[in-house]
Short mmCIF file of C-alpha atoms in Angstrom, two decimals:
data_model
loop_
_atom_site.label_atom_id
_atom_site.label_comp_id
_atom_site.label_asym_id
_atom_site.label_seq_id
_atom_site.Cartn_x
_atom_site.Cartn_y
_atom_site.Cartn_z
CA ALA M 12 -14.03 12.47 4.58
CA ALA M 13 -14.29 9.15 6.37
CA GLY M 14 -11.20 6.99 6.23
CA VAL M 15 -10.30 3.39 6.88
CA ILE M 16 -10.38 2.57 10.58
CA GLN M 17 -8.14 -0.03 12.12
CA SER M 18 -8.11 -1.31 15.65
CA PRO M 19 -6.25 -1.66 17.80
CA ARG M 20 -3.54 0.78 16.78
CA HIS M 21 -0.93 -0.95 18.88
CA LEU M 22 -0.81 -4.50 20.13
CA ILE M 23 1.77 -6.31 22.19
CA LYS M 24 1.62 -10.10 22.35
CA GLU M 25 3.91 -12.86 23.49
CA LYS M 26 5.16 -15.69 21.34
CA ARG M 27 2.61 -18.41 20.64
CA GLU M 28 -0.29 -16.11 21.55
CA THR M 29 -3.16 -15.14 19.25
CA ALA M 30 -4.01 -11.70 17.88
CA THR M 31 -7.05 -10.30 16.09
CA LEU M 32 -6.80 -7.16 14.00
CA LYS M 33 -9.89 -5.33 12.81
CA CYS M 34 -10.50 -3.17 9.78
CA TYR M 35 -13.47 -0.97 8.99
CA PRO M 36 -13.43 0.16 5.34
CA ILE M 37 -14.50 3.52 4.01
CA PRO M 38 -18.33 3.60 3.83
CA ARG M 39 -19.65 2.04 0.60
CA HIS M 40 -16.31 0.35 -0.08
CA ASP M 41 -16.82 -3.38 -0.46
CA THR M 42 -13.25 -4.52 -1.14
CA VAL M 43 -10.65 -4.95 1.57
CA TYR M 44 -6.93 -5.71 1.38
CA TRP M 45 -4.47 -6.63 4.10
CA TYR M 46 -0.77 -5.78 3.86
CA GLN M 47 2.17 -6.43 6.18
CA GLN M 48 5.03 -3.94 6.40
CA GLY M 49 8.23 -4.91 8.18
CA PRO M 50 10.65 -2.25 9.51
CA GLY M 51 12.14 -0.28 6.61
CA GLN M 52 10.35 -2.44 4.06
CA ASP M 53 7.58 -1.97 1.55
CA PRO M 54 4.08 -3.30 2.23
CA GLN M 55 3.56 -6.92 1.25
CA PHE M 56 0.14 -8.13 0.16
CA LEU M 57 -1.44 -10.77 2.40
CA ILE M 58 -5.04 -11.32 1.37
CA SER M 59 -8.07 -9.54 -0.09
CA PHE M 60 -11.85 -9.78 0.04
CA TYR M 61 -14.63 -8.67 -2.22
CA GLU M 62 -18.26 -8.88 -1.15
CA LYS M 63 -17.33 -11.08 1.82
CA MET M 64 -15.51 -13.62 -0.35
CA GLN M 65 -11.74 -14.07 -0.53
CA SER M 66 -10.63 -12.64 -3.86
CA ASP M 67 -6.86 -13.08 -3.79
CA LYS M 68 -4.16 -14.45 -1.55
CA GLY M 69 -0.52 -13.48 -1.22
CA SER M 70 2.25 -14.60 1.07
CA ILE M 71 0.04 -15.14 4.09
CA PRO M 72 1.22 -17.78 6.57
CA ASP M 73 -1.10 -20.70 7.28
CA ARG M 74 -1.20 -19.48 10.90
CA PHE M 75 -3.10 -16.42 9.69
CA SER M 76 -6.71 -16.35 8.60
CA ALA M 77 -9.06 -13.56 7.68
CA GLN M 78 -12.65 -12.92 6.81
CA GLN M 79 -14.96 -10.15 5.76
CA PHE M 80 -18.30 -9.76 7.46
CA SER M 81 -21.75 -8.71 6.27
CA ASP M 82 -21.06 -5.08 7.24
CA TYR M 83 -17.85 -5.29 5.14
CA HIS M 84 -15.50 -4.98 8.07
CA SER M 85 -12.68 -7.46 8.07
CA GLU M 86 -10.67 -9.26 10.72
CA LEU M 87 -7.20 -10.75 10.46
CA ASN M 88 -6.62 -13.57 12.94
CA MET M 89 -3.05 -14.51 13.73
CA SER M 90 -2.24 -17.57 15.81
CA SER M 91 0.95 -19.07 17.22
CA LEU M 92 2.61 -15.70 16.93
CA GLU M 93 6.31 -15.60 16.17
CA LEU M 94 8.85 -12.84 16.73
CA GLY M 95 9.01 -12.35 12.96
CA ASP M 96 5.33 -11.41 12.89
CA SER M 97 6.22 -8.07 14.50
CA ALA M 98 5.28 -5.51 11.86
CA LEU M 99 2.82 -2.86 10.81
CA TYR M 100 -0.37 -4.36 9.43
CA PHE M 101 -2.35 -2.20 7.06
CA CYS M 102 -5.83 -2.59 5.80
CA ALA M 103 -6.83 -0.84 2.58
CA SER M 104 -10.25 -0.49 1.04
CA ALA M 105 -11.48 0.08 -2.48
CA LYS M 106 -14.82 1.19 -3.80
CA SER M 107 -15.67 -1.84 -5.89
CA ARG M 108 -14.26 -4.65 -7.95
CA ASP M 109 -13.97 -2.34 -10.95
CA ASN M 110 -11.97 0.15 -8.89
CA SER M 111 -10.13 -2.36 -6.75
CA TYR M 112 -6.76 -0.93 -7.77
CA GLU M 113 -7.52 2.47 -6.20
CA GLN M 114 -6.82 1.58 -2.60
CA TYR M 115 -7.01 3.76 0.47
CA PHE M 116 -4.97 2.68 3.44
CA GLY M 117 -5.79 2.82 7.11
CA PRO M 118 -3.38 4.04 9.81
CA GLY M 119 -2.21 0.52 10.53
CA THR M 120 -1.87 -1.72 13.58
CA ARG M 121 1.61 -2.02 15.02
CA LEU M 122 2.01 -5.57 16.31
CA THR M 123 4.91 -6.32 18.59
CA VAL M 124 5.58 -9.93 19.50
CA THR M 125 7.86 -10.45 22.52
CA GLN J 27 11.72 -10.77 -5.77
CA GLN J 28 10.85 -7.12 -6.17
CA GLN J 29 8.59 -6.77 -9.20
CA VAL J 30 8.96 -3.01 -9.13
CA LYS J 31 12.44 -1.56 -8.73
CA GLN J 32 12.67 1.88 -7.16
CA SER J 33 15.57 4.30 -6.87
CA PRO J 34 17.15 6.08 -5.14
CA GLN J 35 16.79 4.59 -1.68
CA SER J 36 17.08 8.03 -0.13
CA LEU J 37 17.17 11.60 -1.32
CA ILE J 38 18.07 14.92 0.26
CA VAL J 39 16.84 18.05 -1.47
CA GLN J 40 16.81 21.69 -0.51
CA LYS J 41 13.58 23.57 -0.03
CA GLY J 42 12.36 24.78 -3.40
CA GLY J 43 14.27 22.09 -5.28
CA ILE J 44 13.00 19.20 -7.40
CA SER J 45 12.81 15.65 -6.05
CA ILE J 46 12.92 12.89 -8.66
CA ILE J 47 12.18 9.24 -7.88
CA ASN J 48 12.38 6.53 -10.52
CA CYS J 49 10.70 3.16 -10.86
CA ALA J 50 10.98 0.33 -13.34
CA TYR J 51 8.84 -2.74 -13.89
CA GLU J 52 9.02 -5.93 -15.96
CA ASN J 53 5.45 -7.19 -16.07
CA THR J 54 3.84 -5.64 -19.13
CA ALA J 55 0.43 -6.68 -17.83
CA PHE J 56 0.62 -3.93 -15.20
CA ASP J 57 -1.71 -1.12 -16.21
CA TYR J 58 -2.07 1.09 -13.15
CA PHE J 59 0.81 2.85 -11.44
CA PRO J 60 0.11 4.74 -8.21
CA TRP J 61 2.45 6.62 -5.94
CA TYR J 62 1.98 6.57 -2.19
CA GLN J 63 3.36 8.95 0.44
CA GLN J 64 3.98 7.58 3.91
CA PHE J 65 4.89 9.46 7.07
CA PRO J 66 6.45 7.58 10.00
CA GLY J 67 3.90 5.48 11.86
CA LYS J 68 1.14 6.30 9.36
CA GLY J 69 -0.51 4.43 6.53
CA PRO J 70 0.48 5.02 2.91
CA ALA J 71 -1.60 7.80 1.33
CA LEU J 72 -2.48 7.67 -2.36
CA LEU J 73 -0.78 10.66 -3.93
CA ILE J 74 -1.20 10.37 -7.69
CA ALA J 75 -1.59 7.58 -10.22
CA ILE J 76 -1.21 7.04 -13.95
CA ARG J 77 -2.30 4.59 -16.63
CA PRO J 78 -0.06 3.53 -19.56
CA ASP J 79 -2.15 5.41 -22.12
CA VAL J 80 -0.81 8.78 -20.95
CA SER J 81 2.81 9.89 -20.74
CA GLU J 82 2.42 12.48 -18.03
CA LYS J 83 0.02 13.43 -15.27
CA LYS J 84 0.28 16.47 -13.06
CA GLU J 85 -1.49 17.26 -9.80
CA GLY J 86 -0.28 20.40 -8.09
CA ARG J 87 3.44 20.10 -7.41
CA PHE J 88 3.46 16.36 -8.17
CA THR J 89 4.02 15.01 -11.69
CA ILE J 90 4.24 11.43 -12.93
CA SER J 91 6.15 10.78 -16.14
CA PHE J 92 5.53 7.43 -17.82
CA ASN J 93 7.62 5.72 -20.51
CA LYS J 94 5.79 2.62 -21.67
CA SER J 95 8.47 1.39 -24.07
CA ALA J 96 11.15 1.61 -21.38
CA LYS J 97 8.80 0.25 -18.71
CA GLN J 98 9.72 3.11 -16.42
CA PHE J 99 7.88 5.80 -14.55
CA SER J 100 8.95 8.57 -12.26
CA LEU J 101 7.63 11.02 -9.71
CA HIS J 102 8.73 14.63 -9.76
CA ILE J 103 8.07 16.83 -6.74
CA MET J 104 8.43 20.44 -7.76
CA ASP J 105 9.21 23.24 -5.30
CA SER J 106 9.88 20.68 -2.57
CA GLN J 107 8.81 21.71 0.93
CA PRO J 108 9.90 20.44 4.37
CA GLY J 109 6.39 19.00 4.77
CA ASP J 110 7.12 16.73 1.79
CA SER J 111 9.71 14.87 3.88
CA ALA J 112 8.36 11.33 3.87
CA THR J 113 8.87 7.92 2.30
CA TYR J 114 7.49 7.57 -1.20
CA PHE J 115 6.49 4.24 -2.67
CA CYS J 116 5.77 3.54 -6.30
CA ALA J 117 3.49 0.62 -7.02
CA ALA J 118 2.03 -1.27 -9.93
CA THR J 119 -0.92 -3.56 -10.47
CA ARG J 120 -3.17 -5.14 -13.02
CA THR J 121 -6.64 -3.68 -12.97
CA ASP J 122 -8.09 -7.05 -14.00
CA SER J 123 -6.63 -8.95 -11.05
CA TRP J 124 -8.24 -7.53 -7.94
CA GLY J 125 -5.73 -4.71 -7.72
CA LYS J 126 -3.12 -6.43 -5.58
CA LEU J 127 -0.41 -3.76 -5.34
CA GLN J 128 3.24 -4.57 -5.97
CA PHE J 129 5.29 -1.92 -4.21
CA GLY J 130 8.76 -0.62 -4.86
CA ALA J 131 11.21 -0.61 -1.97
CA GLY J 132 10.53 3.03 -1.13
CA THR J 133 12.50 6.29 -1.22
CA GLN J 134 13.06 8.35 1.89
CA VAL J 135 12.94 12.02 0.92
CA VAL J 136 14.31 14.69 3.24
CA VAL J 137 13.73 18.31 2.34
CA THR J 138 16.08 20.65 4.16
CA PRO J 139 14.98 24.19 5.07
#
């Protein structure tokens, strides 16, 4: 079965640079979530989209922005990167608003900021 | 502040034994409680989930027990296998609020041969 695709899988950036993470949800899933997982920590919710509109927002820094496109893929843009942004970033998708709680996670993007 | 409290932090169990992980929550509006399994460097994988209207759900060797009055739920892994060695996260969410998941801190399970 098709799964959530994330790219790139690994990314190394320097402080103050910009990064763009991409997420391709499971086919026919229209809801996308972004989570950040620090080393040895649980995933923390950042932001979510339903039908290309932002549906909820968590503890996402103002330096980060995200959007969902017409093909339902989503991009997380991170600017002015800080060392503390180093983490695993997961995208999860859900089938619809009514099933938004049943989320399937991608393999993640490991971002390292040096 | 962790909205879902998970224990223990780590667990070592012998092959064939039972692994038990416990979680507790405060927000009575939560009405969906999934468990995720995560291997190092991989994304969390949905393992099993339960709603408050049932007290137990079983899928293969994995069982969730749910105690609504105590606001607690637990995962039991029966006949634990070395391939079960992973980090397990409990989570909770409200199905009427876009499904934002609140995770527990995670339990690292090691199954020894």
